[in-house]
Amino acid sequence: MQSTYIARQAILDRKSRTIGYELLFRDSQDNKFPEIDPDIASAKLIIQNHIHGDIAALTLGKTAFINFTEYYLINKFPLLFDKKAIVIELVGHEFPTERLIKIIKYYHEKGYRIALTEYDLAQHWDVLLPYLYLIKIDVKKINVKRLRALIGKARSHGVLLAAEKVETRYQLQSLAEVGFNYFQGFFYHEPEIVTGQTLSPIKAQMLKLISETANTPLNFDAIAEILAHDVNLSIGLLKMVNNVSTGTKVAITSIKQAAAYLGEKKLKQFVAILALSKLSTECTDEIAKQSLITARLMSELAQKSDFKQVKDFAFITGLLSAMEVILAMPMADILRTMPLAKPIEEALMYRSGLLGKLLSMTSHYIIGDNGTLMEKFSDYSLTAELIQEEFVSASRWCSELTQA
């Protein structure tokens, strides 16, 4: 049976708020688009993530950007989806044929949003402008100085512009000034280190709270003491315990009662998540969500594979994996404030050891980072089916948490 994967990449606005995710078809651990017919790739993506009802989970309730070739447009595959839930991305088109123009009009009239990808500056695409929602431009291939005419025409038709393969926040700012509305790439993974920055008291407390969750057994008195300094933290934990963990309303009035009701493992995770929510900002919201998914996925995979010996460290490692970006501080400086086990520190600093391998593989799997080689999951007794199942489960879990 052939293995299949689905990766995803976030699409963000000028304020680094996530507006949707492009879902990317993969057929191997290489995490790059396979050498197969794109029609087949689209079909597999649809079958795996629509018929099985996983698209909303993978996109955390945001818009799904899905590639469709002319063949699948003609055969009405986009009609499988709610028009409010997806954007139709046109791929594999060298020029707009009469048949393509006709089918684009059809979907436009039905209220579907359409994005033109692989844009190459050719004027023959102008005929589609009245029907487009978005044009995606690979800024590595096209110099933005050549886009002045397009920007004017796009604005006149109310068409938005999205920049693909954006690598830095400085590049994002420059592109926003030119007229781009949305951005896709790995720029939000790059830390903006502020020299000489020190942690505020509340952030220092949150890191201390997270580090406490790495202890076994859990020190309830230490956690309760930290929570006691902030009423909102205490209320937040009790709300999270009630709304997310149990699915029912229970009158929980103390940390110890919550521990008894949930069990130590779940309580540790929710305390850590609560602390993370206090550390992240609007600009780091996407990376914080990815940290949550990474933590959950690492934890679940570690319990069902050759990574079992690091399962107790997996969740906290995933949760802290993007702290350098969230806090805009070097990881070494952050770790000095947190008494963590050596395997966790080495995984976070150098991606070394068994824990580091799990972190690297998991994080690259989630975002479809084509520039980084992935270890073969099968070497650690993990199947593609299990990974995909746990990824969807982790995404659904994150969505429930962030909506609670």
mmCIF file of N, CA, C and O in Angstrom, residues 42-135:
data_model
loop_
_atom_site.group_PDB
_atom_site.id
_atom_site.type_symbol
_atom_site.label_atom_id
_atom_site.label_comp_id
_atom_site.label_asym_id
_atom_site.label_seq_id
_atom_site.Cartn_x
_atom_site.Cartn_y
_atom_site.Cartn_z
ATOM 1 N N SER A 42 -4.508 15.854 -6.737
ATOM 2 C CA SER A 42 -5.708 16.564 -6.288
ATOM 3 C C SER A 42 -6.770 15.591 -5.812
ATOM 4 O O SER A 42 -7.425 15.810 -4.789
ATOM 5 N N ALA A 43 -6.936 14.499 -6.556
ATOM 6 C CA ALA A 43 -7.954 13.518 -6.187
ATOM 7 C C ALA A 43 -7.653 12.902 -4.832
ATOM 8 O O ALA A 43 -8.543 12.747 -3.989
ATOM 9 N N LYS A 44 -6.380 12.540 -4.603
ATOM 10 C CA LYS A 44 -6.012 11.938 -3.326
ATOM 11 C C LYS A 44 -6.218 12.914 -2.173
ATOM 12 O O LYS A 44 -6.669 12.540 -1.087
ATOM 13 N N LEU A 45 -5.890 14.173 -2.416
ATOM 14 C CA LEU A 45 -6.073 15.185 -1.377
ATOM 15 C C LEU A 45 -7.547 15.310 -1.012
ATOM 16 O O LEU A 45 -7.914 15.363 0.164
ATOM 17 N N ILE A 46 -8.382 15.340 -2.022
ATOM 18 C CA ILE A 46 -9.820 15.463 -1.790
ATOM 19 C C ILE A 46 -10.362 14.255 -1.036
ATOM 20 O O ILE A 46 -11.099 14.381 -0.057
ATOM 21 N N ILE A 47 -9.985 13.068 -1.485
ATOM 22 C CA ILE A 47 -10.476 11.841 -0.850
ATOM 23 C C ILE A 47 -10.033 11.751 0.597
ATOM 24 O O ILE A 47 -10.816 11.464 1.502
ATOM 25 N N GLN A 48 -8.739 12.032 0.826
ATOM 26 C CA GLN A 48 -8.202 11.883 2.176
ATOM 27 C C GLN A 48 -8.758 12.909 3.151
ATOM 28 O O GLN A 48 -9.004 12.611 4.304
ATOM 29 N N ASN A 49 -8.957 14.137 2.661
ATOM 30 C CA ASN A 49 -9.245 15.208 3.592
ATOM 31 C C ASN A 49 -10.612 15.845 3.442
ATOM 32 O O ASN A 49 -10.911 16.801 4.137
ATOM 33 N N HIS A 50 -11.425 15.331 2.558
ATOM 34 C CA HIS A 50 -12.794 15.820 2.521
ATOM 35 C C HIS A 50 -13.764 14.704 2.857
ATOM 36 O O HIS A 50 -14.586 14.828 3.759
ATOM 37 N N ILE A 51 -13.638 13.591 2.155
ATOM 38 C CA ILE A 51 -14.530 12.468 2.430
ATOM 39 C C ILE A 51 -14.364 12.008 3.873
ATOM 40 O O ILE A 51 -15.318 11.623 4.539
ATOM 41 N N HIS A 52 -13.126 12.054 4.375
ATOM 42 C CA HIS A 52 -12.890 11.661 5.760
ATOM 43 C C HIS A 52 -13.115 12.820 6.739
ATOM 44 O O HIS A 52 -12.924 12.677 7.926
ATOM 45 N N GLY A 53 -13.490 13.978 6.215
ATOM 46 C CA GLY A 53 -13.869 15.087 7.070
ATOM 47 C C GLY A 53 -12.738 15.727 7.833
ATOM 48 O O GLY A 53 -12.942 16.240 8.927
ATOM 49 N N ASP A 54 -11.521 15.744 7.254
ATOM 50 C CA ASP A 54 -10.369 16.225 8.005
ATOM 51 C C ASP A 54 -9.904 17.625 7.629
ATOM 52 O O ASP A 54 -9.008 18.162 8.266
ATOM 53 N N ILE A 55 -10.465 18.224 6.610
ATOM 54 C CA ILE A 55 -9.955 19.520 6.156
ATOM 55 C C ILE A 55 -10.129 20.594 7.225
ATOM 56 O O ILE A 55 -9.220 21.379 7.484
ATOM 57 N N ALA A 56 -11.291 20.643 7.846
ATOM 58 C CA ALA A 56 -11.522 21.660 8.877
ATOM 59 C C ALA A 56 -10.544 21.509 10.035
ATOM 60 O O ALA A 56 -10.095 22.498 10.613
ATOM 61 N N ALA A 57 -10.191 20.268 10.340
ATOM 62 C CA ALA A 57 -9.219 20.036 11.414
ATOM 63 C C ALA A 57 -7.830 20.485 10.992
ATOM 64 O O ALA A 57 -7.127 21.161 11.753
ATOM 65 N N LEU A 58 -7.421 20.139 9.783
ATOM 66 C CA LEU A 58 -6.084 20.492 9.304
ATOM 67 C C LEU A 58 -5.899 21.993 9.189
ATOM 68 O O LEU A 58 -4.798 22.509 9.371
ATOM 69 N N THR A 59 -6.958 22.726 8.889
ATOM 70 C CA THR A 59 -6.849 24.167 8.700
ATOM 71 C C THR A 59 -7.311 24.949 9.936
ATOM 72 O O THR A 59 -7.421 26.175 9.873
ATOM 73 N N LEU A 60 -7.571 24.243 11.035
ATOM 74 C CA LEU A 60 -8.003 24.889 12.290
ATOM 75 C C LEU A 60 -9.204 25.809 12.054
ATOM 76 O O LEU A 60 -9.333 26.864 12.672
ATOM 77 N N GLY A 61 -10.072 25.387 11.144
ATOM 78 C CA GLY A 61 -11.272 26.174 10.872
ATOM 79 C C GLY A 61 -11.058 27.336 9.923
ATOM 80 O O GLY A 61 -12.012 28.055 9.599
ATOM 81 N N LYS A 62 -9.828 27.525 9.445
ATOM 82 C CA LYS A 62 -9.537 28.603 8.498
ATOM 83 C C LYS A 62 -9.794 28.116 7.068
ATOM 84 O O LYS A 62 -10.094 26.952 6.826
ATOM 85 N N THR A 63 -9.632 29.021 6.113
ATOM 86 C CA THR A 63 -9.850 28.691 4.707
ATOM 87 C C THR A 63 -8.795 27.699 4.205
ATOM 88 O O THR A 63 -7.611 27.833 4.522
ATOM 89 N N ALA A 64 -9.226 26.727 3.428
ATOM 90 C CA ALA A 64 -8.312 25.764 2.806
ATOM 91 C C ALA A 64 -8.058 26.184 1.366
ATOM 92 O O ALA A 64 -8.998 26.373 0.594
ATOM 93 N N PHE A 65 -6.798 26.363 1.006
ATOM 94 C CA PHE A 65 -6.405 26.673 -0.370
ATOM 95 C C PHE A 65 -6.018 25.353 -1.034
ATOM 96 O O PHE A 65 -5.053 24.710 -0.617
ATOM 97 N N ILE A 66 -6.772 24.950 -2.064
ATOM 98 C CA ILE A 66 -6.587 23.628 -2.664
ATOM 99 C C ILE A 66 -6.320 23.759 -4.161
ATOM 100 O O ILE A 66 -7.026 24.481 -4.869
ATOM 101 N N ASN A 67 -5.302 23.049 -4.629
ATOM 102 C CA ASN A 67 -4.938 23.069 -6.050
ATOM 103 C C ASN A 67 -5.917 22.240 -6.888
ATOM 104 O O ASN A 67 -6.217 21.105 -6.547
ATOM 105 N N PHE A 68 -6.356 22.828 -7.987
ATOM 106 C CA PHE A 68 -7.216 22.120 -8.933
ATOM 107 C C PHE A 68 -6.693 22.332 -10.349
ATOM 108 O O PHE A 68 -6.466 23.475 -10.761
ATOM 109 N N THR A 69 -6.512 21.253 -11.082
ATOM 110 C CA THR A 69 -6.168 21.358 -12.499
ATOM 111 C C THR A 69 -7.454 21.562 -13.295
ATOM 112 O O THR A 69 -8.567 21.425 -12.771
ATOM 113 N N GLU A 70 -7.295 21.861 -14.578
ATOM 114 C CA GLU A 70 -8.460 22.086 -15.440
ATOM 115 C C GLU A 70 -9.368 20.857 -15.493
ATOM 116 O O GLU A 70 -10.587 20.972 -15.495
ATOM 117 N N TYR A 71 -8.761 19.679 -15.473
ATOM 118 C CA TYR A 71 -9.533 18.438 -15.519
ATOM 119 C C TYR A 71 -10.509 18.362 -14.347
ATOM 120 O O TYR A 71 -11.688 18.030 -14.525
ATOM 121 N N TYR A 72 -10.026 18.685 -13.138
ATOM 122 C CA TYR A 72 -10.899 18.567 -11.969
ATOM 123 C C TYR A 72 -11.888 19.708 -11.864
ATOM 124 O O TYR A 72 -12.962 19.557 -11.270
ATOM 125 N N LEU A 73 -11.549 20.846 -12.441
ATOM 126 C CA LEU A 73 -12.519 21.935 -12.483
ATOM 127 C C LEU A 73 -13.693 21.550 -13.387
ATOM 128 O O LEU A 73 -14.854 21.750 -13.038
ATOM 129 N N ILE A 74 -13.364 20.991 -14.539
ATOM 130 C CA ILE A 74 -14.411 20.593 -15.494
ATOM 131 C C ILE A 74 -15.298 19.495 -14.926
ATOM 132 O O ILE A 74 -16.516 19.476 -15.146
ATOM 133 N N ASN A 75 -14.694 18.614 -14.128
ATOM 134 C CA ASN A 75 -15.472 17.519 -13.543
ATOM 135 C C ASN A 75 -16.113 17.888 -12.200
ATOM 136 O O ASN A 75 -16.566 17.028 -11.466
ATOM 137 N N LYS A 76 -16.130 19.195 -11.901
ATOM 138 C CA LYS A 76 -16.900 19.764 -10.783
ATOM 139 C C LYS A 76 -16.441 19.283 -9.394
ATOM 140 O O LYS A 76 -17.237 19.286 -8.453
ATOM 141 N N PHE A 77 -15.175 18.912 -9.244
ATOM 142 C CA PHE A 77 -14.712 18.467 -7.935
ATOM 143 C C PHE A 77 -14.803 19.553 -6.858
ATOM 144 O O PHE A 77 -15.081 19.238 -5.698
ATOM 145 N N PRO A 78 -14.569 20.826 -7.183
ATOM 146 C CA PRO A 78 -14.701 21.849 -6.132
ATOM 147 C C PRO A 78 -16.085 21.903 -5.493
ATOM 148 O O PRO A 78 -16.230 22.368 -4.353
ATOM 149 N N LEU A 79 -17.099 21.403 -6.204
ATOM 150 C CA LEU A 79 -18.458 21.437 -5.655
ATOM 151 C C LEU A 79 -18.611 20.493 -4.466
ATOM 152 O O LEU A 79 -19.628 20.535 -3.760
ATOM 153 N N LEU A 80 -17.615 19.645 -4.228
ATOM 154 C CA LEU A 80 -17.639 18.801 -3.033
ATOM 155 C C LEU A 80 -17.486 19.631 -1.761
ATOM 156 O O LEU A 80 -17.796 19.172 -0.665
ATOM 157 N N PHE A 81 -16.997 20.864 -1.929
ATOM 158 C CA PHE A 81 -16.660 21.696 -0.780
ATOM 159 C C PHE A 81 -17.617 22.867 -0.627
ATOM 160 O O PHE A 81 -18.127 23.410 -1.607
ATOM 161 N N ASP A 82 -17.780 23.266 0.619
ATOM 162 C CA ASP A 82 -18.513 24.495 0.911
ATOM 163 C C ASP A 82 -17.727 25.665 0.315
ATOM 164 O O ASP A 82 -16.531 25.802 0.559
ATOM 165 N N LYS A 83 -18.383 26.508 -0.451
ATOM 166 C CA LYS A 83 -17.692 27.615 -1.117
ATOM 167 C C LYS A 83 -17.061 28.594 -0.123
ATOM 168 O O LYS A 83 -16.121 29.320 -0.471
ATOM 169 N N LYS A 84 -17.558 28.608 1.109
ATOM 170 C CA LYS A 84 -16.981 29.494 2.116
ATOM 171 C C LYS A 84 -15.725 28.907 2.759
ATOM 172 O O LYS A 84 -14.977 29.612 3.428
ATOM 173 N N ALA A 85 -15.514 27.604 2.553
ATOM 174 C CA ALA A 85 -14.425 26.916 3.245
ATOM 175 C C ALA A 85 -13.141 26.821 2.443
ATOM 176 O O ALA A 85 -12.083 26.536 2.994
ATOM 177 N N ILE A 86 -13.222 27.036 1.110
ATOM 178 C CA ILE A 86 -12.029 26.827 0.277
ATOM 179 C C ILE A 86 -11.774 27.997 -0.669
ATOM 180 O O ILE A 86 -12.657 28.813 -0.924
ATOM 181 N N VAL A 87 -10.548 28.030 -1.155
ATOM 182 C CA VAL A 87 -10.184 28.855 -2.303
ATOM 183 C C VAL A 87 -9.663 27.901 -3.370
ATOM 184 O O VAL A 87 -8.824 27.043 -3.090
ATOM 185 N N ILE A 88 -10.191 28.017 -4.574
ATOM 186 C CA ILE A 88 -9.751 27.179 -5.694
ATOM 187 C C ILE A 88 -8.454 27.762 -6.249
ATOM 188 O O ILE A 88 -8.437 28.906 -6.731
ATOM 189 N N GLU A 89 -7.372 27.000 -6.174
ATOM 190 C CA GLU A 89 -6.106 27.442 -6.742
ATOM 191 C C GLU A 89 -5.917 26.813 -8.125
ATOM 192 O O GLU A 89 -5.924 25.582 -8.257
ATOM 193 N N LEU A 90 -5.749 27.633 -9.128
ATOM 194 C CA LEU A 90 -5.552 27.147 -10.492
ATOM 195 C C LEU A 90 -4.093 26.750 -10.676
ATOM 196 O O LEU A 90 -3.191 27.574 -10.505
ATOM 197 N N VAL A 91 -3.847 25.509 -11.037
ATOM 198 C CA VAL A 91 -2.478 25.048 -11.265
ATOM 199 C C VAL A 91 -2.408 24.276 -12.578
ATOM 200 O O VAL A 91 -3.400 23.714 -13.047
ATOM 201 N N GLY A 92 -1.213 24.262 -13.174
ATOM 202 C CA GLY A 92 -0.997 23.489 -14.388
ATOM 203 C C GLY A 92 -1.529 24.137 -15.642
ATOM 204 O O GLY A 92 -1.793 23.455 -16.631
ATOM 205 N N HIS A 93 -1.689 25.467 -15.622
ATOM 206 C CA HIS A 93 -2.239 26.167 -16.777
ATOM 207 C C HIS A 93 -1.177 27.087 -17.380
ATOM 208 O O HIS A 93 -0.697 28.005 -16.712
ATOM 209 N N GLU A 94 -0.822 26.877 -18.625
ATOM 210 C CA GLU A 94 0.165 27.725 -19.291
ATOM 211 C C GLU A 94 -0.467 28.988 -19.850
ATOM 212 O O GLU A 94 0.181 30.026 -19.966
ATOM 213 N N PHE A 95 -1.734 28.918 -20.203
ATOM 214 C CA PHE A 95 -2.469 30.084 -20.678
ATOM 215 C C PHE A 95 -3.956 29.780 -20.532
ATOM 216 O O PHE A 95 -4.365 28.615 -20.427
ATOM 217 N N PRO A 96 -4.784 30.805 -20.496
ATOM 218 C CA PRO A 96 -6.224 30.590 -20.290
ATOM 219 C C PRO A 96 -6.930 30.167 -21.574
ATOM 220 O O PRO A 96 -7.135 30.974 -22.471
ATOM 221 N N THR A 97 -7.283 28.907 -21.659
ATOM 222 C CA THR A 97 -8.038 28.411 -22.811
ATOM 223 C C THR A 97 -9.485 28.876 -22.709
ATOM 224 O O THR A 97 -9.953 29.302 -21.638
ATOM 225 N N GLU A 98 -10.189 28.795 -23.823
ATOM 226 C CA GLU A 98 -11.604 29.176 -23.806
ATOM 227 C C GLU A 98 -12.379 28.311 -22.817
ATOM 228 O O GLU A 98 -13.279 28.786 -22.121
ATOM 229 N N ARG A 99 -12.010 27.033 -22.768
ATOM 230 C CA ARG A 99 -12.688 26.122 -21.846
ATOM 231 C C ARG A 99 -12.412 26.512 -20.404
ATOM 232 O O ARG A 99 -13.309 26.482 -19.552
ATOM 233 N N LEU A 100 -11.151 26.893 -20.100
ATOM 234 C CA LEU A 100 -10.813 27.310 -18.740
ATOM 235 C C LEU A 100 -11.563 28.575 -18.350
ATOM 236 O O LEU A 100 -12.113 28.670 -17.237
ATOM 237 N N ILE A 101 -11.611 29.535 -19.249
ATOM 238 C CA ILE A 101 -12.314 30.786 -18.954
ATOM 239 C C ILE A 101 -13.784 30.508 -18.654
ATOM 240 O O ILE A 101 -14.368 31.061 -17.713
ATOM 241 N N LYS A 102 -14.374 29.622 -19.416
ATOM 242 C CA LYS A 102 -15.788 29.281 -19.218
ATOM 243 C C LYS A 102 -16.029 28.650 -17.849
ATOM 244 O O LYS A 102 -16.989 29.008 -17.152
ATOM 245 N N ILE A 103 -15.143 27.712 -17.456
ATOM 246 C CA ILE A 103 -15.343 27.038 -16.172
ATOM 247 C C ILE A 103 -15.037 27.965 -14.997
ATOM 248 O O ILE A 103 -15.676 27.883 -13.945
ATOM 249 N N ILE A 104 -14.092 28.908 -15.183
ATOM 250 C CA ILE A 104 -13.793 29.884 -14.136
ATOM 251 C C ILE A 104 -15.010 30.784 -13.904
ATOM 252 O O ILE A 104 -15.377 31.090 -12.763
ATOM 253 N N LYS A 105 -15.640 31.207 -14.992
ATOM 254 C CA LYS A 105 -16.873 32.007 -14.878
ATOM 255 C C LYS A 105 -17.938 31.233 -14.101
ATOM 256 O O LYS A 105 -18.661 31.794 -13.271
ATOM 257 N N TYR A 106 -18.028 29.951 -14.392
ATOM 258 C CA TYR A 106 -19.022 29.094 -13.738
ATOM 259 C C TYR A 106 -18.841 29.102 -12.213
ATOM 260 O O TYR A 106 -19.810 29.315 -11.462
ATOM 261 N N TYR A 107 -17.600 28.885 -11.748
ATOM 262 C CA TYR A 107 -17.354 28.851 -10.307
ATOM 263 C C TYR A 107 -17.493 30.236 -9.681
ATOM 264 O O TYR A 107 -17.970 30.369 -8.547
ATOM 265 N N HIS A 108 -17.101 31.249 -10.418
ATOM 266 C CA HIS A 108 -17.245 32.625 -9.919
ATOM 267 C C HIS A 108 -18.719 32.952 -9.690
ATOM 268 O O HIS A 108 -19.078 33.536 -8.653
ATOM 269 N N GLU A 109 -19.566 32.566 -10.631
ATOM 270 C CA GLU A 109 -20.998 32.835 -10.499
ATOM 271 C C GLU A 109 -21.618 32.069 -9.341
ATOM 272 O O GLU A 109 -22.622 32.497 -8.769
ATOM 273 N N LYS A 110 -21.034 30.921 -9.000
ATOM 274 C CA LYS A 110 -21.534 30.140 -7.871
ATOM 275 C C LYS A 110 -20.996 30.632 -6.530
ATOM 276 O O LYS A 110 -21.325 30.079 -5.478
ATOM 277 N N GLY A 111 -20.124 31.636 -6.559
ATOM 278 C CA GLY A 111 -19.638 32.239 -5.324
ATOM 279 C C GLY A 111 -18.335 31.680 -4.798
ATOM 280 O O GLY A 111 -17.933 32.004 -3.675
ATOM 281 N N TYR A 112 -17.663 30.857 -5.580
ATOM 282 C CA TYR A 112 -16.365 30.314 -5.153
ATOM 283 C C TYR A 112 -15.259 31.348 -5.383
ATOM 284 O O TYR A 112 -15.300 32.105 -6.367
ATOM 285 N N ARG A 113 -14.304 31.372 -4.475
ATOM 286 C CA ARG A 113 -13.149 32.252 -4.632
ATOM 287 C C ARG A 113 -12.065 31.508 -5.408
ATOM 288 O O ARG A 113 -11.789 30.348 -5.137
ATOM 289 N N ILE A 114 -11.432 32.216 -6.333
ATOM 290 C CA ILE A 114 -10.470 31.588 -7.239
ATOM 291 C C ILE A 114 -9.142 32.322 -7.162
ATOM 292 O O ILE A 114 -9.090 33.562 -7.223
ATOM 293 N N ALA A 115 -8.063 31.556 -7.046
ATOM 294 C CA ALA A 115 -6.712 32.120 -6.997
ATOM 295 C C ALA A 115 -5.916 31.623 -8.199
ATOM 296 O O ALA A 115 -5.921 30.434 -8.510
ATOM 297 N N LEU A 116 -5.238 32.547 -8.858
ATOM 298 C CA LEU A 116 -4.350 32.192 -9.962
ATOM 299 C C LEU A 116 -2.945 32.007 -9.403
ATOM 300 O O LEU A 116 -2.389 32.919 -8.788
ATOM 301 N N THR A 117 -2.378 30.825 -9.592
ATOM 302 C CA THR A 117 -1.000 30.569 -9.154
ATOM 303 C C THR A 117 -0.100 30.470 -10.386
ATOM 304 O O THR A 117 -0.579 30.485 -11.517
ATOM 305 N N GLU A 118 1.180 30.351 -10.156
ATOM 306 C CA GLU A 118 2.157 30.223 -11.244
ATOM 307 C C GLU A 118 2.056 31.403 -12.211
ATOM 308 O O GLU A 118 2.276 31.263 -13.420
ATOM 309 N N TYR A 119 1.734 32.565 -11.693
ATOM 310 C CA TYR A 119 1.606 33.772 -12.518
ATOM 311 C C TYR A 119 2.969 34.150 -13.098
ATOM 312 O O TYR A 119 3.979 34.158 -12.398
ATOM 313 N N ASP A 120 3.006 34.480 -14.414
ATOM 314 C CA ASP A 120 4.276 34.723 -15.094
ATOM 315 C C ASP A 120 4.355 36.077 -15.802
ATOM 316 O O ASP A 120 5.188 36.269 -16.706
ATOM 317 N N LEU A 121 3.488 37.019 -15.445
ATOM 318 C CA LEU A 121 3.461 38.378 -15.995
ATOM 319 C C LEU A 121 2.859 38.471 -17.392
ATOM 320 O O LEU A 121 2.711 39.566 -17.935
ATOM 321 N N ALA A 122 2.502 37.353 -17.990
ATOM 322 C CA ALA A 122 1.941 37.379 -19.343
ATOM 323 C C ALA A 122 0.577 38.082 -19.348
ATOM 324 O O ALA A 122 -0.257 37.852 -18.470
ATOM 325 N N GLN A 123 0.355 38.915 -20.347
ATOM 326 C CA GLN A 123 -0.882 39.699 -20.411
ATOM 327 C C GLN A 123 -2.117 38.850 -20.699
ATOM 328 O O GLN A 123 -3.244 39.291 -20.446
ATOM 329 N N HIS A 124 -1.905 37.638 -21.225
ATOM 330 C CA HIS A 124 -3.090 36.832 -21.544
ATOM 331 C C HIS A 124 -3.877 36.424 -20.290
ATOM 332 O O HIS A 124 -5.005 35.973 -20.395
ATOM 333 N N TRP A 125 -3.277 36.599 -19.094
ATOM 334 C CA TRP A 125 -4.002 36.285 -17.860
ATOM 335 C C TRP A 125 -5.002 37.388 -17.480
ATOM 336 O O TRP A 125 -5.880 37.182 -16.642
ATOM 337 N N ASP A 126 -4.860 38.553 -18.098
ATOM 338 C CA ASP A 126 -5.738 39.677 -17.741
ATOM 339 C C ASP A 126 -7.212 39.355 -17.942
ATOM 340 O O ASP A 126 -8.083 39.907 -17.260
ATOM 341 N N VAL A 127 -7.504 38.441 -18.876
ATOM 342 C CA VAL A 127 -8.895 38.097 -19.155
ATOM 343 C C VAL A 127 -9.572 37.461 -17.941
ATOM 344 O O VAL A 127 -10.812 37.489 -17.813
ATOM 345 N N LEU A 128 -8.780 36.912 -17.011
ATOM 346 C CA LEU A 128 -9.346 36.270 -15.824
ATOM 347 C C LEU A 128 -9.574 37.235 -14.658
ATOM 348 O O LEU A 128 -10.239 36.878 -13.681
ATOM 349 N N LEU A 129 -9.020 38.423 -14.733
ATOM 350 C CA LEU A 129 -9.078 39.356 -13.603
ATOM 351 C C LEU A 129 -10.490 39.601 -13.055
ATOM 352 O O LEU A 129 -10.672 39.673 -11.837
ATOM 353 N N PRO A 130 -11.518 39.702 -13.899
ATOM 354 C CA PRO A 130 -12.860 39.943 -13.350
ATOM 355 C C PRO A 130 -13.389 38.800 -12.484
ATOM 356 O O PRO A 130 -14.365 38.990 -11.741
ATOM 357 N N TYR A 131 -12.763 37.627 -12.566
ATOM 358 C CA TYR A 131 -13.282 36.452 -11.866
ATOM 359 C C TYR A 131 -12.362 35.970 -10.726
ATOM 360 O O TYR A 131 -12.699 35.013 -10.035
ATOM 361 N N LEU A 132 -11.246 36.656 -10.534
ATOM 362 C CA LEU A 132 -10.275 36.199 -9.542
ATOM 363 C C LEU A 132 -10.478 36.867 -8.184
ATOM 364 O O LEU A 132 -10.896 38.027 -8.094
ATOM 365 N N TYR A 133 -10.175 36.117 -7.163
ATOM 366 C CA TYR A 133 -10.127 36.625 -5.787
ATOM 367 C C TYR A 133 -8.694 36.996 -5.420
ATOM 368 O O TYR A 133 -8.459 37.960 -4.697
ATOM 369 N N LEU A 134 -7.735 36.217 -5.967
ATOM 370 C CA LEU A 134 -6.348 36.341 -5.529
ATOM 371 C C LEU A 134 -5.390 35.933 -6.642
ATOM 372 O O LEU A 134 -5.694 35.039 -7.442
ATOM 373 N N ILE A 135 -4.237 36.588 -6.700
ATOM 374 C CA ILE A 135 -3.132 36.159 -7.551
ATOM 375 C C ILE A 135 -1.937 35.887 -6.661
ATOM 376 O O ILE A 135 -1.544 36.736 -5.849
#
